[in-house]
Coordinates of C-alpha atoms and ligand atoms in Angstrom, one line a residue:
M177 CA 49.5 73.3 -65.0
F178 CA 46.0 71.8 -65.9
P179 CA 45.5 73.3 -69.4
C180 CA 43.2 70.8 -71.0
V181 CA 41.0 70.7 -67.9
L182 CA 40.6 74.4 -67.5
N183 CA 40.1 75.6 -71.0
G184 CA 36.8 73.9 -71.7
P185 CA 34.9 70.7 -71.4
V186 CA 37.2 67.7 -71.4
R187 CA 37.2 66.0 -74.9
C188 CA 38.1 62.4 -74.9
W189 CA 37.9 59.2 -77.0
M190 CA 35.6 56.6 -75.6
K191 CA 34.8 53.2 -76.6
H192 CA 31.1 53.0 -78.0
S193 CA 29.0 50.7 -75.9
T194 CA 27.3 48.7 -78.5
S195 CA 29.8 48.6 -81.4
N196 CA 33.5 48.6 -81.1
V197 CA 33.5 52.0 -82.8
R198 CA 35.4 54.7 -80.9
A199 CA 33.3 57.8 -80.6
F200 CA 34.4 61.4 -79.8
T201 CA 32.4 62.5 -76.8
V202 CA 32.5 65.6 -74.5
R203 CA 32.7 64.9 -70.8
P204 CA 31.3 67.8 -68.7
R205 CA 33.5 69.3 -66.2
L206 CA 32.8 68.3 -62.6
V207 CA 33.3 70.2 -59.4
L208 CA 33.2 69.1 -55.7
G209 CA 32.1 71.9 -53.5
I210 CA 32.8 71.9 -49.7
E211 CA 31.2 74.3 -47.2
T212 CA 32.1 74.7 -43.5
S213 CA 32.0 78.4 -42.8
C214 CA 29.5 78.3 -40.0
D215 CA 27.4 75.5 -38.7
E216 CA 26.6 73.3 -41.7
T217 CA 29.0 70.8 -43.2
G218 CA 28.1 70.5 -46.9
A219 CA 29.5 68.9 -49.9
A220 CA 28.2 68.4 -53.4
V221 CA 29.3 67.3 -56.9
L222 CA 28.0 69.3 -59.7
D223 CA 28.5 69.2 -63.5
E224 CA 29.0 72.4 -65.4
T225 CA 25.4 72.6 -66.4
G226 CA 24.4 72.8 -62.8
I227 CA 23.0 69.3 -62.5
I228 CA 23.6 68.1 -58.8
L229 CA 25.1 64.7 -59.2
G230 CA 25.4 64.0 -55.5
E231 CA 25.1 66.1 -52.2
S232 CA 25.3 65.7 -48.5
L233 CA 24.7 68.0 -45.6
H234 CA 25.2 67.8 -41.9
S235 CA 23.4 70.5 -39.9
Q236 CA 24.6 71.4 -36.4
K237 CA 21.4 73.4 -35.8
Q238 CA 20.0 71.2 -33.1
T239 CA 23.2 71.2 -31.1
H240 CA 23.5 75.0 -31.3
L241 CA 19.8 75.3 -30.4
D242 CA 20.4 73.2 -27.3
M243 CA 23.4 75.2 -26.3
G244 CA 21.8 78.6 -26.8
G245 CA 23.9 79.8 -29.7
I246 CA 26.8 78.8 -31.9
I247 CA 29.9 78.0 -29.8
P248 CA 32.9 78.1 -32.2
P249 CA 34.9 75.1 -30.7
V250 CA 31.7 73.0 -30.7
A251 CA 31.1 74.0 -34.3
Q252 CA 34.7 73.0 -35.2
R253 CA 34.5 69.7 -33.5
L254 CA 31.3 68.8 -35.3
H255 CA 32.8 69.8 -38.7
K256 CA 35.8 67.6 -37.8
E257 CA 33.6 64.7 -37.0
N258 CA 31.5 64.9 -40.1
I259 CA 33.5 66.3 -43.0
Y260 CA 35.0 63.1 -44.2
R261 CA 31.6 61.2 -44.2
V262 CA 29.8 64.2 -45.8
V263 CA 32.3 64.5 -48.7
Q264 CA 32.3 60.7 -49.1
E265 CA 28.6 60.6 -49.2
A266 CA 28.4 63.3 -51.8
L267 CA 30.9 61.5 -54.0
D268 CA 29.2 58.1 -53.5
R269 CA 25.8 59.5 -54.4
S270 CA 27.3 61.1 -57.6
G271 CA 29.0 57.9 -58.6
I272 CA 32.1 60.0 -59.4
E273 CA 35.6 59.0 -58.4
P274 CA 37.9 61.8 -57.1
N275 CA 40.2 61.3 -60.2
E276 CA 37.2 62.2 -62.5
L277 CA 36.7 65.6 -60.7
T278 CA 37.9 68.7 -62.6
A279 CA 38.5 70.8 -59.5
V280 CA 37.6 71.2 -55.8
A281 CA 35.9 74.4 -54.6
T282 CA 35.9 75.3 -50.9
T283 CA 34.6 78.2 -48.8
V284 CA 37.7 80.1 -47.4
K285 CA 36.0 83.4 -46.4
P286 CA 34.2 85.0 -44.5
G287 CA 33.1 82.8 -41.6
L288 CA 34.1 81.4 -38.2
S289 CA 37.9 80.7 -38.2
L290 CA 37.6 77.4 -36.4
S291 CA 35.0 76.2 -38.9
L292 CA 36.7 77.5 -42.1
G293 CA 39.9 75.8 -41.0
I294 CA 38.4 72.4 -41.0
G295 CA 37.0 72.7 -44.5
L296 CA 40.2 74.2 -45.8
D297 CA 42.6 71.6 -44.1
F298 CA 40.5 68.8 -45.5
S299 CA 40.3 70.3 -49.0
L300 CA 44.0 70.9 -49.3
K301 CA 44.8 67.4 -48.3
F302 CA 42.2 66.1 -50.8
V303 CA 43.5 68.2 -53.7
R304 CA 47.1 67.3 -53.0
L305 CA 46.3 63.6 -52.7
H306 CA 44.3 63.5 -55.9
E307 CA 46.3 66.2 -57.8
K308 CA 43.4 68.5 -58.5
P309 CA 43.2 72.2 -59.0
F310 CA 41.7 74.2 -56.0
I311 CA 39.2 77.0 -56.2
P312 CA 38.9 79.2 -53.0
I313 CA 35.3 80.5 -52.5
H314 CA 33.8 83.7 -50.9
H315 CA 30.8 82.4 -49.1
M316 CA 28.7 85.6 -49.9
E317 CA 29.6 85.5 -53.6
A318 CA 28.4 81.9 -53.5
H319 CA 25.0 82.9 -51.9
A320 CA 24.6 85.7 -54.6
L321 CA 25.3 83.5 -57.6
T322 CA 23.4 80.4 -56.6
V323 CA 20.4 81.7 -58.5
R324 CA 22.2 81.5 -61.8
M325 CA 22.3 77.7 -61.4
L326 CA 18.5 77.6 -61.8
H327 CA 17.6 80.8 -63.9
P328 CA 19.5 82.5 -66.7
V329 CA 20.1 85.8 -64.7
D330 CA 22.6 88.1 -66.6
F331 CA 24.8 90.6 -64.9
P332 CA 24.2 93.2 -63.6
F333 CA 21.6 92.4 -61.0
L334 CA 20.8 93.7 -57.5
V335 CA 21.2 91.2 -54.7
L336 CA 20.0 91.2 -51.1
L337 CA 21.8 88.7 -48.8
V338 CA 20.1 88.0 -45.5
S339 CA 21.5 85.3 -43.2
G340 CA 22.5 84.6 -39.6
G341 CA 25.9 86.2 -40.2
H342 CA 25.3 88.9 -42.8
T343 CA 22.8 91.4 -44.1
L344 CA 23.8 93.4 -47.2
L345 CA 22.7 94.8 -50.5
A346 CA 25.0 94.8 -53.5
L347 CA 25.1 95.1 -57.2
A348 CA 26.4 92.0 -58.8
K349 CA 28.4 93.0 -62.0
G350 CA 30.2 89.8 -62.6
I351 CA 31.0 86.6 -60.9
D352 CA 33.7 88.3 -58.8
E353 CA 32.7 91.9 -59.3
F354 CA 30.3 93.5 -56.7
L355 CA 29.4 97.0 -55.6
L356 CA 28.5 97.0 -51.9
L357 CA 25.5 99.4 -51.4
G358 CA 24.8 98.7 -47.8
Q359 CA 25.3 96.4 -44.9
T360 CA 24.4 95.9 -41.3
L361 CA 26.1 98.2 -38.8
D362 CA 25.6 95.8 -36.0
V363 CA 24.0 92.3 -36.0
A364 CA 22.5 90.5 -38.9
A365 CA 18.8 90.0 -39.5
G366 CA 19.0 86.2 -38.8
D367 CA 21.0 86.7 -35.7
S368 CA 18.4 89.0 -34.3
L369 CA 15.6 86.7 -35.1
D370 CA 17.6 83.9 -33.4
K371 CA 18.1 86.0 -30.3
I372 CA 14.4 87.2 -30.2
A373 CA 13.4 83.5 -30.4
R374 CA 15.7 82.5 -27.7
R375 CA 14.5 85.4 -25.4
L376 CA 10.9 84.2 -26.1
S377 CA 12.1 80.7 -25.1
L378 CA 10.6 79.3 -28.3
R379 CA 12.6 76.1 -27.9
N380 CA 10.1 75.2 -25.2
H381 CA 7.2 75.7 -27.5
P382 CA 5.9 72.3 -28.7
E383 CA 5.9 73.3 -32.4
C384 CA 9.3 75.1 -32.4
S385 CA 11.8 72.9 -30.5
T386 CA 13.7 71.8 -33.6
L387 CA 13.3 75.0 -35.6
S388 CA 15.9 77.8 -36.0
G389 CA 15.0 81.2 -34.5
G390 CA 13.8 82.6 -37.8
Q391 CA 11.7 79.5 -38.7
A392 CA 10.1 79.6 -35.3
I393 CA 9.3 83.3 -35.5
E394 CA 7.8 82.8 -39.0
L395 CA 5.7 79.8 -37.9
L396 CA 4.2 81.5 -34.7
G397 CA 3.9 84.9 -36.5
K398 CA 1.4 83.3 -38.9
E399 CA -1.2 83.2 -36.1
G400 CA -0.2 86.4 -34.4
D401 CA -1.6 89.9 -34.6
R402 CA 1.3 92.1 -35.6
R403 CA -0.6 95.2 -34.5
A404 CA -0.7 94.1 -30.9
F405 CA 2.8 95.5 -30.5
H406 CA 4.4 98.5 -32.1
F407 CA 8.1 98.4 -32.8
K408 CA 9.8 101.3 -34.5
T409 CA 11.4 100.5 -37.9
P410 CA 15.2 101.2 -37.5
M411 CA 17.1 104.0 -39.2
G412 CA 14.0 105.9 -40.5
Q413 CA 15.8 109.2 -40.6
I414 CA 19.0 107.8 -42.2
Y415 CA 18.6 107.8 -46.0
D416 CA 21.2 105.1 -47.0
C417 CA 21.0 101.3 -47.6
N418 CA 22.7 100.2 -44.4
F419 CA 20.8 98.1 -41.9
S420 CA 20.6 97.9 -38.0
F421 CA 18.8 95.3 -35.9
A422 CA 20.3 95.7 -32.5
G423 CA 18.0 98.6 -31.4
L424 CA 15.0 96.6 -32.6
Q425 CA 16.1 93.6 -30.7
N426 CA 16.3 95.8 -27.6
Q427 CA 12.8 97.2 -28.2
V428 CA 11.5 93.6 -28.4
T429 CA 13.4 92.6 -25.2
M430 CA 11.9 95.5 -23.3
A431 CA 8.4 94.5 -24.5
I432 CA 9.0 90.9 -23.4
K433 CA 10.2 92.0 -20.0
K434 CA 7.2 94.1 -19.5
K435 CA 4.8 91.3 -20.5
E436 CA 6.7 88.9 -18.2
K437 CA 6.1 91.2 -15.3
E438 CA 2.5 91.6 -16.2
E439 CA 1.8 87.9 -16.6
G440 CA 4.0 86.9 -13.7
V441 CA 5.9 84.6 -16.2
E442 CA 9.5 83.5 -15.3
T443 CA 12.3 83.5 -17.9
G444 CA 12.1 80.2 -19.7
Q445 CA 8.3 80.0 -19.7
L446 CA 6.1 81.0 -22.7
L447 CA 4.2 84.3 -22.7
S448 CA 0.5 84.1 -23.8
C449 CA 1.3 86.7 -26.5
V450 CA 4.4 85.0 -28.1
K451 CA 2.5 84.8 -31.4
D452 CA 1.8 88.5 -31.4
I453 CA 5.4 89.4 -30.5
A454 CA 6.7 87.0 -33.2
A455 CA 4.3 88.6 -35.8
A456 CA 5.3 92.2 -34.8
S457 CA 9.0 91.6 -34.7
Q458 CA 9.0 89.8 -38.2
H459 CA 6.9 92.6 -39.6
T460 CA 9.3 95.3 -38.4
I461 CA 12.3 93.4 -39.7
A462 CA 10.6 92.9 -43.0
S463 CA 9.7 96.5 -43.3
H464 CA 13.2 97.6 -42.5
I465 CA 14.7 95.2 -45.1
A466 CA 12.0 96.3 -47.7
K467 CA 12.8 100.0 -47.2
R468 CA 16.5 99.7 -47.6
T469 CA 16.0 97.4 -50.6
H470 CA 13.6 100.0 -52.1
R471 CA 16.2 102.8 -51.7
A472 CA 18.9 100.5 -53.2
I473 CA 16.6 99.9 -56.3
L474 CA 16.0 103.7 -56.7
F475 CA 19.7 104.4 -56.3
C476 CA 20.7 101.9 -58.9
K477 CA 18.0 103.2 -61.2
S478 CA 19.2 106.9 -60.7
K479 CA 22.8 105.8 -61.6
G480 CA 21.8 103.7 -64.5
L481 CA 23.3 100.6 -62.8
L482 CA 20.5 98.2 -63.7
P483 CA 19.6 97.0 -67.2
Q484 CA 16.5 98.4 -68.9
H485 CA 15.4 94.9 -69.9
N486 CA 14.3 92.6 -67.0
P487 CA 16.1 94.3 -64.1
T488 CA 16.3 91.7 -61.2
L489 CA 16.5 91.6 -57.6
V490 CA 17.9 88.3 -56.2
V491 CA 17.4 87.4 -52.5
S492 CA 19.3 84.7 -50.8
G493 CA 20.7 83.5 -47.4
G494 CA 18.9 81.7 -44.7
V495 CA 16.4 84.6 -43.9
A496 CA 15.4 84.6 -47.6
C497 CA 13.4 81.3 -46.7
N498 CA 10.9 83.6 -44.9
E499 CA 7.7 83.8 -46.9
Y500 CA 6.5 87.1 -45.1
I501 CA 9.9 88.8 -46.0
R502 CA 9.6 87.5 -49.6
Q503 CA 6.1 88.8 -49.9
T504 CA 7.1 92.2 -48.5
L505 CA 10.0 92.4 -51.1
K506 CA 7.5 91.4 -53.8
I507 CA 5.6 94.5 -53.0
V508 CA 8.7 96.6 -53.5
T509 CA 9.7 94.9 -56.8
D510 CA 6.2 95.2 -58.1
A511 CA 6.2 98.9 -57.3
T512 CA 9.6 99.4 -59.0
G513 CA 9.3 97.2 -62.0
L514 CA 11.9 94.6 -61.0
H515 CA 11.8 90.9 -61.2
L516 CA 12.2 89.1 -57.9
L517 CA 14.1 85.8 -57.8
C518 CA 14.8 83.7 -54.7
P519 CA 16.5 80.2 -54.9
P520 CA 14.4 77.4 -53.3
S521 CA 14.8 77.4 -49.4
K522 CA 17.3 74.5 -49.4
L523 CA 19.6 76.5 -51.6
C524 CA 19.2 79.7 -49.5
T525 CA 20.6 78.2 -46.3
D526 CA 24.2 77.1 -46.3
N527 CA 25.0 74.0 -48.4
G528 CA 27.7 72.5 -50.5
V529 CA 25.9 72.9 -53.8
M530 CA 26.2 76.7 -53.9
I531 CA 30.0 76.3 -53.3
A532 CA 30.4 73.8 -56.1
W533 CA 28.3 76.1 -58.4
N534 CA 30.6 79.1 -57.7
G535 CA 33.4 76.8 -58.6
I536 CA 31.8 76.0 -61.9
E537 CA 31.2 79.7 -62.6
R538 CA 34.9 80.4 -61.8
L539 CA 36.0 77.4 -63.9
K540 CA 34.0 78.6 -66.9
Q541 CA 35.7 82.0 -66.8
G542 CA 39.1 80.7 -65.8
K543 CA 39.2 82.8 -62.6
G544 CA 40.8 82.0 -59.3
I545 CA 41.9 78.4 -60.1
M546 CA 44.9 77.3 -58.2
S547 CA 47.4 74.6 -59.0
H548 CA 49.7 75.6 -56.2
T549 CA 48.0 75.8 -52.8
E550 CA 50.9 76.5 -50.4
E551 CA 49.8 80.2 -50.0
V552 CA 46.0 79.5 -49.5
K553 CA 44.6 80.8 -46.1
Y554 CA 41.2 81.3 -44.7
E555 CA 39.9 84.7 -43.9
P556 CA 37.3 85.2 -41.1
K557 CA 36.5 88.7 -42.3
A558 CA 36.2 89.5 -46.0
P559 CA 34.2 92.4 -47.5
L560 CA 32.1 91.8 -50.5
G561 CA 33.2 93.9 -53.5
L562 CA 33.8 97.6 -53.7
D563 CA 32.3 99.6 -51.0
I564 CA 30.1 102.5 -52.3
T565 CA 28.0 103.0 -49.2
S566 CA 29.1 106.6 -48.8
E567 CA 28.0 107.3 -52.3
V568 CA 24.6 105.9 -51.5
N569 CA 24.5 107.9 -48.3
D570 CA 25.4 111.1 -50.3
A571 CA 22.5 110.4 -52.7
A572 CA 20.2 110.6 -49.6
I573 CA 17.2 109.2 -51.6
K574 CA 13.8 109.5 -50.0
V575 CA 11.7 106.4 -50.5
P576 CA 8.0 106.9 -51.2
P577 CA 5.8 105.1 -48.7
L578 CA 4.5 101.7 -49.7
K579 CA 1.6 99.8 -48.0
L580 CA 3.2 96.6 -46.8
R581 CA 0.1 94.5 -46.3
I582 CA 0.8 90.9 -46.2
N583 CA -1.7 88.0 -46.1
S584 CA -0.1 85.6 -43.5
Ligands
LIG162 O1 22.5 81.4 -44.6 P1 22.4 80.6 -43.3 O2 22.0 79.2 -43.4 O3 23.7 80.6 -42.4 C1 24.5 81.8 -42.3 O4 25.3 82.0 -43.2 O5 24.2 82.5 -41.4 O6 21.3 81.4 -42.4 C2 20.8 81.0 -41.1 C3 19.9 82.0 -40.5 C4 19.5 81.8 -39.2 O7 19.6 83.0 -38.4 C5 18.0 81.4 -39.2 O8 17.3 81.8 -38.0 C6 17.6 82.1 -40.4 O9 18.7 82.0 -41.3 N1 16.4 81.5 -41.0 C7 15.2 82.1 -41.2 C8 14.3 81.2 -41.7 N2 15.0 80.0 -42.0 C9 16.3 80.2 -41.5 N3 14.8 83.4 -40.8 C10 13.5 83.7 -41.1 N4 12.7 82.9 -41.6 C11 13.0 81.6 -41.9 N5 12.1 80.8 -42.4
LIG163 ZN1 25.4 81.7 -45.5

């Protein structure tokens, strides 16, 4: 239905600015990306080279911090209140009119139903009004591919996605082709950092009141002694690439309760040892992530799944902002000869740019572009790629010990 738009950059005759000669120019394709899968309302306009022409982001973080967690109807209301303004701002900043867009890309899976619904409803109305093609986006694929906007990373590459909703390891073989090597069996790394921070009442800490749980733990952990508490690294005897954080969260809660009793501190007040608990929790989470990632690298190498030249580990998602975790992973990639790449922090957390970029990648390959949108639905649960976790488990690779000494 949109052949000239979809097969390549739009070629058009334009009037030359200084003379009256008509010149043949190539107009790059432009995608508007819209993200509302969780608690950020994001929009961005990108051209096909990855240049961000305009973007806007409304974060609900402070509201959810104040309420002690994400409450889906509240997230939905905030998306509803902000989506029009956020999209308009991204368009205004880009100087692009809706009729100049090549397509609109929007997160439709996975995520909170109530949040996804707002982005999808808005986008469908927008594409119908402006008669534009629609590109439905998988949120985790978008996190995985963001790096390609900034670095020429060829497929296949290994990707670790660590966020508030997900923790997984996958081999990216193509823009829509992934092998799932491992994932969390209970809560995600970011969720457990958020809950530990909440249990430590870090919102009442003068330096942490506006920070997400993960950011607060990272900040306080810098001045803490991680050896003051010993938490057991999860799943030490299970030789696969899955993750688990619920048990660790429980260990930390028990240690907090014990200290509260010793110090006579009520829930809501700050313990004297918050920095040490933050440092020890962060270290244990980092070690767990590093060990599973190390095994994933060895598995991929043993199966010849990574290229000989420049094999790469990409790390993204909100928790990938954490410098301590990045440094821990660097020890693993240095030991195994991989190249480590993380997008800058603002592109690791949820945003509209990564969705627009995924739209560009799809547009370039002509994949998943819809001119009829009647059937489009959002999907709160959506696995990433082909699940080969049992194959990883069968390989039962033992990971050689690595000294994870980080200078904080
Ligand atoms: O990717 P994201 O923005 O949203 C989801 O898709 O979940 O990730 C948000 C998560 C939160 O759990 C937050 O605590 C965590 O990322 N996070 C961090 C840091 N910054 C954000 N975790 C550890 N260290 C950080 N610096
Ligand atoms: Zn995310």
